[in-house]
Coordinates of C-alpha atoms in Angstrom, one line a residue:
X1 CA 62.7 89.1 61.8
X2 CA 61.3 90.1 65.3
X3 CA 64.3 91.1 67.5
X4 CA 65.5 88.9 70.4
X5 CA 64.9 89.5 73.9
X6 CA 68.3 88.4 74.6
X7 CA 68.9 89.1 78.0
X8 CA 65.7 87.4 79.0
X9 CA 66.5 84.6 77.0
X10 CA 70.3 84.0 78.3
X11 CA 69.2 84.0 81.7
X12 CA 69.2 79.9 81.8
X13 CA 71.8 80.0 79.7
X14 CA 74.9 81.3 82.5
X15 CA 77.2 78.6 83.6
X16 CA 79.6 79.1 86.9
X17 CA 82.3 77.1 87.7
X18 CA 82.4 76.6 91.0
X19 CA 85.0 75.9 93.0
X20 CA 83.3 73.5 95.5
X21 CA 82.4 71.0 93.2
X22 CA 85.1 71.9 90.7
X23 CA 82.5 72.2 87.3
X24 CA 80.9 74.3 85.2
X25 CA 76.9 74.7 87.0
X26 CA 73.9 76.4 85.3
X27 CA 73.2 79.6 87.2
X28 CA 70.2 79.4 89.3
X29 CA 69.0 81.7 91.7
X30 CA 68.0 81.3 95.0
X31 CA 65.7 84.0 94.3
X32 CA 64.6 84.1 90.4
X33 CA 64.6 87.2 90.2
X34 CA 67.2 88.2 92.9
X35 CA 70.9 87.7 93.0
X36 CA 73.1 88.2 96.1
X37 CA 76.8 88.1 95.7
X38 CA 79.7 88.7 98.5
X39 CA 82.9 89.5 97.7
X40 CA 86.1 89.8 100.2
X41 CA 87.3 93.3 100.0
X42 CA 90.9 95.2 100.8
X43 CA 92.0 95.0 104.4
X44 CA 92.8 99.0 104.1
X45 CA 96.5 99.5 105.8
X46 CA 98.4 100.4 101.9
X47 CA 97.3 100.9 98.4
X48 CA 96.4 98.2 96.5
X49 CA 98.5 96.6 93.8
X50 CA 97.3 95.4 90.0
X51 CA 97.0 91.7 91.4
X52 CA 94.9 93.1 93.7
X53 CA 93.0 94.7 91.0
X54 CA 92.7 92.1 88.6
X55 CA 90.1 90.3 91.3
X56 CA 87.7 93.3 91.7
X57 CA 87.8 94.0 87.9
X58 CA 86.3 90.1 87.6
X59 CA 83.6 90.4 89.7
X60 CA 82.9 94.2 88.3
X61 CA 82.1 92.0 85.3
X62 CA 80.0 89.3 86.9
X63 CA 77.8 92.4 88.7
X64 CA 77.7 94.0 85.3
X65 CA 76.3 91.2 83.7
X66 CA 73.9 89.9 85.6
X67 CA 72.4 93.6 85.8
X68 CA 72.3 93.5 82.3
X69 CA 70.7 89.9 82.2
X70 CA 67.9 91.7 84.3
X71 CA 68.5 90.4 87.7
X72 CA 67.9 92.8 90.8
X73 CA 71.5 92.0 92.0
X74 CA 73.2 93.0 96.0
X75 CA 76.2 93.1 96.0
X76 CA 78.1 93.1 99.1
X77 CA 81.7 93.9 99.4
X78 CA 83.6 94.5 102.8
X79 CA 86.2 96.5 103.6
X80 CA 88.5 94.4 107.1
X81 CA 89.5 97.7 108.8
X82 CA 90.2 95.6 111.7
X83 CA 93.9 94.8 112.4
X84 CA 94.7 90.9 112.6
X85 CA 98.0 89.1 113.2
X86 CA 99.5 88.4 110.4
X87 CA 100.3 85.1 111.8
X88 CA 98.0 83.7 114.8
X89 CA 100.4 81.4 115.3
X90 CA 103.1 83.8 116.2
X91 CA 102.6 87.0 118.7
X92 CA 103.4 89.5 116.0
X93 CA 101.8 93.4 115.5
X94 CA 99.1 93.2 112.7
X95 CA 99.1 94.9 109.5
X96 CA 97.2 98.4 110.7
X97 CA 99.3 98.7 113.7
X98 CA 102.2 98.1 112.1
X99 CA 101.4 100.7 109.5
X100 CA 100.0 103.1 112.0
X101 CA 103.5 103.1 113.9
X102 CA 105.6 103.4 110.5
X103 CA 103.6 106.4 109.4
X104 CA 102.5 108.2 112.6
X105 CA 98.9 108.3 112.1
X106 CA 96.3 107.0 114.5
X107 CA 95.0 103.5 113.3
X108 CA 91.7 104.5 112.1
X109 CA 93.3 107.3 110.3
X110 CA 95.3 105.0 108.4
X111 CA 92.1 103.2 107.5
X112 CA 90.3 106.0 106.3
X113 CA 93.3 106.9 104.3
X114 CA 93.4 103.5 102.9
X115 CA 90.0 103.3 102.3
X116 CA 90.1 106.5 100.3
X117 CA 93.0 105.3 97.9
X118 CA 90.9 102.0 97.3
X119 CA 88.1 103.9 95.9
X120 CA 89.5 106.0 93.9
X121 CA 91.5 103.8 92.4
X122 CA 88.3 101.4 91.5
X123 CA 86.9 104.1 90.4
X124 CA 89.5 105.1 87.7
X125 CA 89.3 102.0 86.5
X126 CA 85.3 102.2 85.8
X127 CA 84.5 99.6 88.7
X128 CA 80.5 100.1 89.9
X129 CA 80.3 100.2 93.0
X130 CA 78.7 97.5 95.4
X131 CA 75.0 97.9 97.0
X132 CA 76.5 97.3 100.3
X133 CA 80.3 98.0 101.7
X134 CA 79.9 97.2 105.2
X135 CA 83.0 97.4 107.8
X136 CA 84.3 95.1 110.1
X137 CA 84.4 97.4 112.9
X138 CA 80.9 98.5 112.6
X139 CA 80.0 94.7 113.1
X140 CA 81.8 93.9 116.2
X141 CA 78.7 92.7 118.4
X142 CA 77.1 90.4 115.6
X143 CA 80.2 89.3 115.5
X144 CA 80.3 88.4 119.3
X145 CA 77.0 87.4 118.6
X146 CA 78.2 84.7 116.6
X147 CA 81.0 83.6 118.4
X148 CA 78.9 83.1 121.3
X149 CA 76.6 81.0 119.5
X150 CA 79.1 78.9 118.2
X151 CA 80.3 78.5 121.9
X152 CA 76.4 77.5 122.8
X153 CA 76.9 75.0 119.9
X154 CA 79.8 73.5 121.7
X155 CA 81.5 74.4 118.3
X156 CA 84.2 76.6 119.8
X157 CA 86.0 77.6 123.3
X158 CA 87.3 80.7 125.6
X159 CA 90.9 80.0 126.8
X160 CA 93.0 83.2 128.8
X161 CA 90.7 85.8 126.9
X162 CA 90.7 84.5 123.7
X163 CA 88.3 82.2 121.4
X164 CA 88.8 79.3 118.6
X165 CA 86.8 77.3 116.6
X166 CA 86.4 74.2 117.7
X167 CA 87.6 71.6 114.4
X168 CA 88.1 68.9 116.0
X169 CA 84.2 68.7 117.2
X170 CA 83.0 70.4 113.6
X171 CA 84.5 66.8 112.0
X172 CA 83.0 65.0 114.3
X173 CA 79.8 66.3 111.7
X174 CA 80.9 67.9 108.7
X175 CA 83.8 67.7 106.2
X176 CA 86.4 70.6 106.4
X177 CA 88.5 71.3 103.2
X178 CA 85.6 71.3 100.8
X179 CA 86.2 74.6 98.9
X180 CA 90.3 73.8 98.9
X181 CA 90.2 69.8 98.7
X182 CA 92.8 70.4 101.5
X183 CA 92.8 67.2 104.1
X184 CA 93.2 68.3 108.0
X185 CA 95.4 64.9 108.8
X186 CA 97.8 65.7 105.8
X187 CA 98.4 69.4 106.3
X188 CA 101.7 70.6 107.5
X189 CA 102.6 70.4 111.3
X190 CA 105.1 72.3 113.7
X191 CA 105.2 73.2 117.1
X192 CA 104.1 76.7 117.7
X193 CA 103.6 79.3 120.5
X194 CA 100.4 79.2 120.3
X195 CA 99.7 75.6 120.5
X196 CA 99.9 74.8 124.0
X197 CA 96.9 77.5 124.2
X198 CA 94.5 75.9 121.8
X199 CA 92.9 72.3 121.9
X200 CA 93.6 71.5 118.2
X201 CA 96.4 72.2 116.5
X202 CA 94.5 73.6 113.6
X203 CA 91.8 75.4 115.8
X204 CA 91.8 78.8 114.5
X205 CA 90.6 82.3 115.8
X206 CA 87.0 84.0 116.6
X207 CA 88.4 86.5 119.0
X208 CA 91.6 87.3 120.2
X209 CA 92.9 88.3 123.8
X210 CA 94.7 91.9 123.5
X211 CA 97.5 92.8 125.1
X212 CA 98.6 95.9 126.6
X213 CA 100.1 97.3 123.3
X214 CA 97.4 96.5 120.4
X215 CA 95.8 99.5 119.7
X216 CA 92.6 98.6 118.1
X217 CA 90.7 96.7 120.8
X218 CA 87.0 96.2 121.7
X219 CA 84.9 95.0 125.2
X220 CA 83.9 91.7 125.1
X221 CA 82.1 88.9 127.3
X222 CA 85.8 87.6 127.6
X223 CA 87.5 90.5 128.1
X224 CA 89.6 93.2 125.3
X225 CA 90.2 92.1 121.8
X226 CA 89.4 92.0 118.6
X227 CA 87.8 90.1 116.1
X228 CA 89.5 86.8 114.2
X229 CA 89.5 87.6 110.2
X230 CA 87.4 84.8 109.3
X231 CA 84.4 85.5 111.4
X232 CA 84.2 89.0 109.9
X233 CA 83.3 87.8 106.5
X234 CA 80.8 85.1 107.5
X235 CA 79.0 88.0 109.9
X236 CA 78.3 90.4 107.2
X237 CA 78.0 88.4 104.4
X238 CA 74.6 86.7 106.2
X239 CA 73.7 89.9 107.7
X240 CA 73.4 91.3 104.4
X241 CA 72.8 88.4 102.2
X242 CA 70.9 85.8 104.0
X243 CA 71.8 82.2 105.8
X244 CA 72.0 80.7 102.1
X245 CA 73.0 83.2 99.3
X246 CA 74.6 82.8 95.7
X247 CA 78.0 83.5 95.1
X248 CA 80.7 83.7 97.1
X249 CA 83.8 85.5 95.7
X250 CA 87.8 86.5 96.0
X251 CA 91.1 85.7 94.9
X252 CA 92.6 82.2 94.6
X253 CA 94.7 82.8 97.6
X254 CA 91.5 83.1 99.8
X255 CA 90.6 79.5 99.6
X256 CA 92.2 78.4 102.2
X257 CA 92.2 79.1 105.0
X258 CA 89.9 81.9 105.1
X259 CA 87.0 80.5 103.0
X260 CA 87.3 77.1 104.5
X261 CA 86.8 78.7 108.2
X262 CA 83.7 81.2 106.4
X263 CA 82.0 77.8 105.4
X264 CA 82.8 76.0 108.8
X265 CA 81.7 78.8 111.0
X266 CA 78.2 79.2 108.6
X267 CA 77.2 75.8 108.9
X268 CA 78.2 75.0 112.4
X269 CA 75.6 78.2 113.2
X270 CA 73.0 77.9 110.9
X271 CA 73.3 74.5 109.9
X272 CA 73.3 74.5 106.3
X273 CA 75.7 72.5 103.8
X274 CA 74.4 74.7 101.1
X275 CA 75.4 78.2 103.1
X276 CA 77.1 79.4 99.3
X277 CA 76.1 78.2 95.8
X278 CA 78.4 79.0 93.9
X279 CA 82.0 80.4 94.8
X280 CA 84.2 81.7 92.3
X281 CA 87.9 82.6 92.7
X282 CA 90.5 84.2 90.4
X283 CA 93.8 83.4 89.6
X284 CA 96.8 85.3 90.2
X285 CA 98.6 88.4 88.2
X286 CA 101.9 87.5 88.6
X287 CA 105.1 89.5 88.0
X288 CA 108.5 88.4 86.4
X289 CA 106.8 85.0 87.1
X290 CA 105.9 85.2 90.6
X291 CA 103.0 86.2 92.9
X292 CA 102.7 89.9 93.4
X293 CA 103.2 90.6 96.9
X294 CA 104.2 94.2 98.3
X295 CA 105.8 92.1 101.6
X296 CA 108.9 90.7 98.8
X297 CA 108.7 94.0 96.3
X298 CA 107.3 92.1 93.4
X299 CA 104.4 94.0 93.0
X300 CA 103.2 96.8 90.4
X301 CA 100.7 99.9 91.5
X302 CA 98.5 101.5 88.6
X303 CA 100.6 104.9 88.8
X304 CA 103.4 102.9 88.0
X305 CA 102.2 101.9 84.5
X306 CA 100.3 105.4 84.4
X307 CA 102.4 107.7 85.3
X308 CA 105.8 106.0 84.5
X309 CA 105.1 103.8 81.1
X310 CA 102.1 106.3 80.1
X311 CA 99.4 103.8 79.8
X312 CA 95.8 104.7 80.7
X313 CA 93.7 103.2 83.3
X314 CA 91.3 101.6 80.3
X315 CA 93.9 100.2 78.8
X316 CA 95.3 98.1 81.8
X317 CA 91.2 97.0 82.4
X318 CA 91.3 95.9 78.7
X319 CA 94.3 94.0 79.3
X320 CA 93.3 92.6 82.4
X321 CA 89.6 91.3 80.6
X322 CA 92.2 89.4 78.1
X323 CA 92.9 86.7 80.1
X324 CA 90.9 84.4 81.7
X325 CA 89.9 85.0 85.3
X326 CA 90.4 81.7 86.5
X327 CA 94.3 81.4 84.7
X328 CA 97.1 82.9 86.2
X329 CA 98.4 85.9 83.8
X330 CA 102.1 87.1 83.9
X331 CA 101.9 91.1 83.7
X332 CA 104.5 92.1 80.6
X333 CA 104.7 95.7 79.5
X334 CA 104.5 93.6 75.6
X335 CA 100.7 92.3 77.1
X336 CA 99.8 96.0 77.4
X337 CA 101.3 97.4 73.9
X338 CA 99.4 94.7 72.3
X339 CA 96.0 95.7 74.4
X340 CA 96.1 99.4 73.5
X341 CA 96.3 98.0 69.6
X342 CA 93.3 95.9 70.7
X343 CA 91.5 98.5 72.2
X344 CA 92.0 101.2 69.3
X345 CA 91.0 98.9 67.1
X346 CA 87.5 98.4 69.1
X347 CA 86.9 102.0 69.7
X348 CA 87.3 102.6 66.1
X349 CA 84.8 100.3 65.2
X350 CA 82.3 102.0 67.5
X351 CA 83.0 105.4 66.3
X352 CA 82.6 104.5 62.7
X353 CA 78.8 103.1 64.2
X354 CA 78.1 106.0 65.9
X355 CA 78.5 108.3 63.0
X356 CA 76.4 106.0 60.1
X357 CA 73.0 105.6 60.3
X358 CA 71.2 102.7 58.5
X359 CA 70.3 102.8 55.2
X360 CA 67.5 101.3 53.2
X361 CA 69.5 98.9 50.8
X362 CA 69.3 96.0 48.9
X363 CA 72.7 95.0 50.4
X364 CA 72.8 90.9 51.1
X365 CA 75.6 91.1 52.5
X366 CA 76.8 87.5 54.4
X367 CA 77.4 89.4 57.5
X368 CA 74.5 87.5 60.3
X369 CA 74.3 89.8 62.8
X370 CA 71.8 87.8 65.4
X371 CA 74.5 84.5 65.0
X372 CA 77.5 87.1 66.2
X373 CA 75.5 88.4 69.1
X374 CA 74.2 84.9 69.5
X375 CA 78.2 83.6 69.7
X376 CA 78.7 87.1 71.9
X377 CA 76.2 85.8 74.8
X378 CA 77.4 82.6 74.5
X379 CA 81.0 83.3 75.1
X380 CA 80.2 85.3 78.5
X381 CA 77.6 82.4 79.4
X382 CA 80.5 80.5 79.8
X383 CA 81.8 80.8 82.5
X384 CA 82.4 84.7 82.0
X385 CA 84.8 83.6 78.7
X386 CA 85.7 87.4 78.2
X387 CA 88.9 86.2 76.3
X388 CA 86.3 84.6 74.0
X389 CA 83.9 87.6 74.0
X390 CA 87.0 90.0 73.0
X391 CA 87.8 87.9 70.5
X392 CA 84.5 88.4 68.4
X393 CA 84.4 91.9 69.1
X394 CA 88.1 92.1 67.3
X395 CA 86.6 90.0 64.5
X396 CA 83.5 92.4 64.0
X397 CA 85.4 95.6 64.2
X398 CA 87.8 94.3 61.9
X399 CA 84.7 94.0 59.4
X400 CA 83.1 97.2 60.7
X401 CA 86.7 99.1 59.5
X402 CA 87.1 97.6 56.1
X403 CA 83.3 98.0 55.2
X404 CA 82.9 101.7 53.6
X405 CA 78.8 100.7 53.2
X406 CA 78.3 99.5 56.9
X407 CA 75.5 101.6 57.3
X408 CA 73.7 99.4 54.3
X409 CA 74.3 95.9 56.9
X410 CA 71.1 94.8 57.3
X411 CA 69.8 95.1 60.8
X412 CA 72.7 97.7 61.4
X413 CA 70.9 99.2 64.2
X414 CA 70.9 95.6 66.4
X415 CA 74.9 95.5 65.4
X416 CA 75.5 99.3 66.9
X417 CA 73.4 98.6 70.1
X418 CA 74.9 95.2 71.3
X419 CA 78.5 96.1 70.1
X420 CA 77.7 99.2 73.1
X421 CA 76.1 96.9 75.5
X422 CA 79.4 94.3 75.4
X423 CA 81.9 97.2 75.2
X424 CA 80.8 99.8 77.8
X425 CA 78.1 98.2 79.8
X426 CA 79.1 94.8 80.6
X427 CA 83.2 95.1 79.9
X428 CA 82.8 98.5 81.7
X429 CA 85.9 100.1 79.4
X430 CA 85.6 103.6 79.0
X431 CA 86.6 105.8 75.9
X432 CA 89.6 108.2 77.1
X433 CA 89.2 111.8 76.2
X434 CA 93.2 112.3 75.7
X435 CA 92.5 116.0 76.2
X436 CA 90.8 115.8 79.6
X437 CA 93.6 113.4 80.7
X438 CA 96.5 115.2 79.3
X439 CA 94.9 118.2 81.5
X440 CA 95.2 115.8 84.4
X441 CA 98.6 114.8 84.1
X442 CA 99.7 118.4 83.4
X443 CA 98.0 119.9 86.4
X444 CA 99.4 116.7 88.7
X445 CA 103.2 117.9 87.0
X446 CA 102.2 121.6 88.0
X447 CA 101.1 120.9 91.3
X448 CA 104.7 118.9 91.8
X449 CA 106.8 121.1 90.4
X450 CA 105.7 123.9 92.9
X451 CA 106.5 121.2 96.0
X452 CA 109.8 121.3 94.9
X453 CA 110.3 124.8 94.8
X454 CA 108.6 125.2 98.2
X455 CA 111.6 122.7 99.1
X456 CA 114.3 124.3 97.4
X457 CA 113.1 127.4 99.1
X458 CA 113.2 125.5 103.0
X459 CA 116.2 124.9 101.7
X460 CA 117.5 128.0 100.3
X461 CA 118.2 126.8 97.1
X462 CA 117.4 130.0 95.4
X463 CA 119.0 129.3 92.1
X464 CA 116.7 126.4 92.1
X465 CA 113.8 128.4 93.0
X466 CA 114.0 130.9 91.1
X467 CA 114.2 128.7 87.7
X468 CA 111.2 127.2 88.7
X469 CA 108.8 130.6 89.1
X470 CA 110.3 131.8 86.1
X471 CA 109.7 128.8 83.8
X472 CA 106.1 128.6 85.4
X473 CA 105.3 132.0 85.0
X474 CA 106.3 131.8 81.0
X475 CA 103.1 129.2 80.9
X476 CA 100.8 131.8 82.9
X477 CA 101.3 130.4 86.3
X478 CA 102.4 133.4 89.0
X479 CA 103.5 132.2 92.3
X480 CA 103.5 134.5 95.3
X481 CA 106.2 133.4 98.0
X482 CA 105.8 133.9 101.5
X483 CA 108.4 134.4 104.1
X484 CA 109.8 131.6 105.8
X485 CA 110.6 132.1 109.4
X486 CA 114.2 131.4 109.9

């Protein structure tokens, strides 16, 4: 039997749902052989937390598969290193600011350090990274650009300094609350500071006014400010991506507002209904039941399940693929016992492939390995079903493990090759070399225990001190002191 092309043929195959018409859509292109995808990145003021994660892990997947389908794919993911308000409708220091002021570091060194921590945490947990990660600040005139033709467009106004979109005039021709199903008339109203300032109620912000005390501020035709969140995203993501482009991406939360206003301000400029194809959003990690947020302390970095419960980054990734992007998952350390089993028991299987080769046999054994990587494809072509997907791959390991002939499976070789292609290529989990990371963790307990003697020694705990050269120097490690000025 002449072997499959299968990523050619499961091209036609993908579905999506999508959250603007709320089904499951057959994936096509814009482009057939072209992809563009935009996902909303970190705003970079503090390290990200797992729920955080769990969004960027989803869409590693959807830029992994559609690779391996073939497709030449851009994807573009921003990083807002821009501070906003974390309210427009109350006068109160954004996120960056704020931060800058708590740690004593200029804003844009707070970004950078930010920005660092993001990537090397994707990058622990095997994330690719995206074609294009453009910056908000490095986009401030197209964003001006935009604002002013939305002002031409009679689609938004300049009041004391300031700009806002204009949604009372935008329904006058297009439906807002598509993406959410939100309804403008029914949402929630109070009397805020800012509403005396803007026409509408719900108007919201394309560039803000700053006063005397913001730090991050740029020149504009109406004066010092800085950019509103919204127009950031719809800036770069048709810079890079085109007036019309594929998917749209980010968590659940982003819906509204921020989506809303991306798809507003796109068609009000270019006039386009169909400015996004396809947007996908993912649900929620919660913790103890709620959302993960650092603002209440409900929230769970990676070193804590790292470095504290002893878990490795694979592991948590291999949790996280368990569940359904689109369903909210409660984190449970349980969860994560039960998904290093999981994971052990895959990367067993694998290693048993990698050491057989095929055999000539008469074997006729039952096992069909074209319907299981027919049943494989089929699972991620809908809808991304990784659940499903890691389902079959426990299934055929569990054969893989109790079979002492596997080599003698007939078409053994199609079996090893796609059982790597799911695993590492499109899932993206890695195999941990336990003595590389054990180096790691010692090195990191080294490096930590001579900061505390350097304390102990500022603060002439010599008894302390001197335990701690000692028991380092019985491993091989000699420390010279210097003097410390008194």
């Amino acid at each position: 039997m002449e072997e499959k092309n299968y990523q050619k043929e499961n091209r036609n195959h993908l579905k999506i749902y999508n959250s603007l018409t709320e089904k499951k859509e057959l994936f096509y292109p814009i482009h057939k052989k072209y992809v563009g995808i935009y996902v909303c990145g970190p705003t970079v003021y503090n390290s990200l937390h797992l729920g955080n994660c769990r969004t960027f892990i989803s869409f590693d997947i959807v830029f992994r598969y559609l690779k391996h389908l073939g497709y030449k794919v851009r994807y573009v993911r921003n990083i807002t290193d821009v501070g906003h308000l974390e309210n427009e409708d109350f006068d109160i220091e954004d996120k960056i600011s704020k931060k800058s002021r708590i740690e004593g570091l200029e804003p844009m060194e707070i970004v950078q350090k930010y920005t660092i921590s993001f990537h090397n945490l994707l990058n622990v947990l095997n994330l690719l990274p995206p074609s294009i990660e453009p910056t908000a600040t490095g986009h401030i005139i197209e964003q001006i650009d935009m604002i002013q033709k939305l002002i031409q467009k009679k689609l938004a106004y300049e009041i004391n300094g300031s700009v806002y979109f204009n949604l009372t005039e935008y329904r006058k021709f297009h439906s807002y609350g598509r993406i959410s199903k939100n309804k403008v008339d029914q949402l929630f109203y109070k009397k805020l500071k800012f509403t005396e300032e803007k026409r509408g109620f719900h108007d919201f912000s394309l560039w803000k006014k700053a006063h005397s005390n913001h730090i991050m501020n740029w020149n504009s035709p109406w004066g010092k400010g800085f950019p509103g969140w919204h127009i950031e995203c719809t800036t770069m993501s048709t810079k890079y991506l085109g007036e019309t482009f594929d998917i749209h991406g980010g968590g659940i939360d982003l819906k509204f507002p921020h989506h809303e206003c991306e798809l507003a301000q796109a068609i009000g400029i270019y006039e386009k209904n169909d400015f996004v194809h396809y947007w996908m959003h993912t649900n929620m990690l919660t913790l103890n039941g709620k959302k993960m947020s650092k603002s209440t302390g409900n929230f769970l970095e990676l070193q804590d399940i790292t470095c504290n419960k002893n878990f490795f980054p694979s592991i948590f990734r291999f949790y996280i693929l368990q569940t359904h992007y689109r369903n909210i998952m409660n984190f449970s350390n349980k969860g994560l016992v039960e998904a290093e089993k999981g994971y052990h028991k895959i990367m067993k299987a694998i290693k048993i492939l990698k050491n057989s080769e095929p055999e000539i046999s008469e074997n006729c054994d039952t096992f069909n390995v074209y319907h299981w990587i027919d049943i494989c494809y089929k699972a991620i072509n809908d809808d991304f079903n990784i659940p499903l997907l890691i389902t079959h791959l426990f299934q055929v390991s569990t054969y893989i493990i109790n079979n002492n002939s596997i080599q003698n499976l007939p078409h053994f070789h199609l079996l090893k090759k796609y059982m790597i292609y799911f695993v590492f290529d499109i899932l993206g989990i890695q195999e941990i070399n336990y003595h590389e990371e054990n180096s790691k963790k010692f090195k990191t307990l080294i490096e930590k225990l001579i900061k505390i003697r350097i304390e102990a020694r500022k603060q002439k705990h010599w008894i302390i001190s001197d335990k701690i050269r000692k028991e380092l120097y019985h491993i091989g490690i000699s420390l010279h002191d210097k003097k410390f000025s008194s």
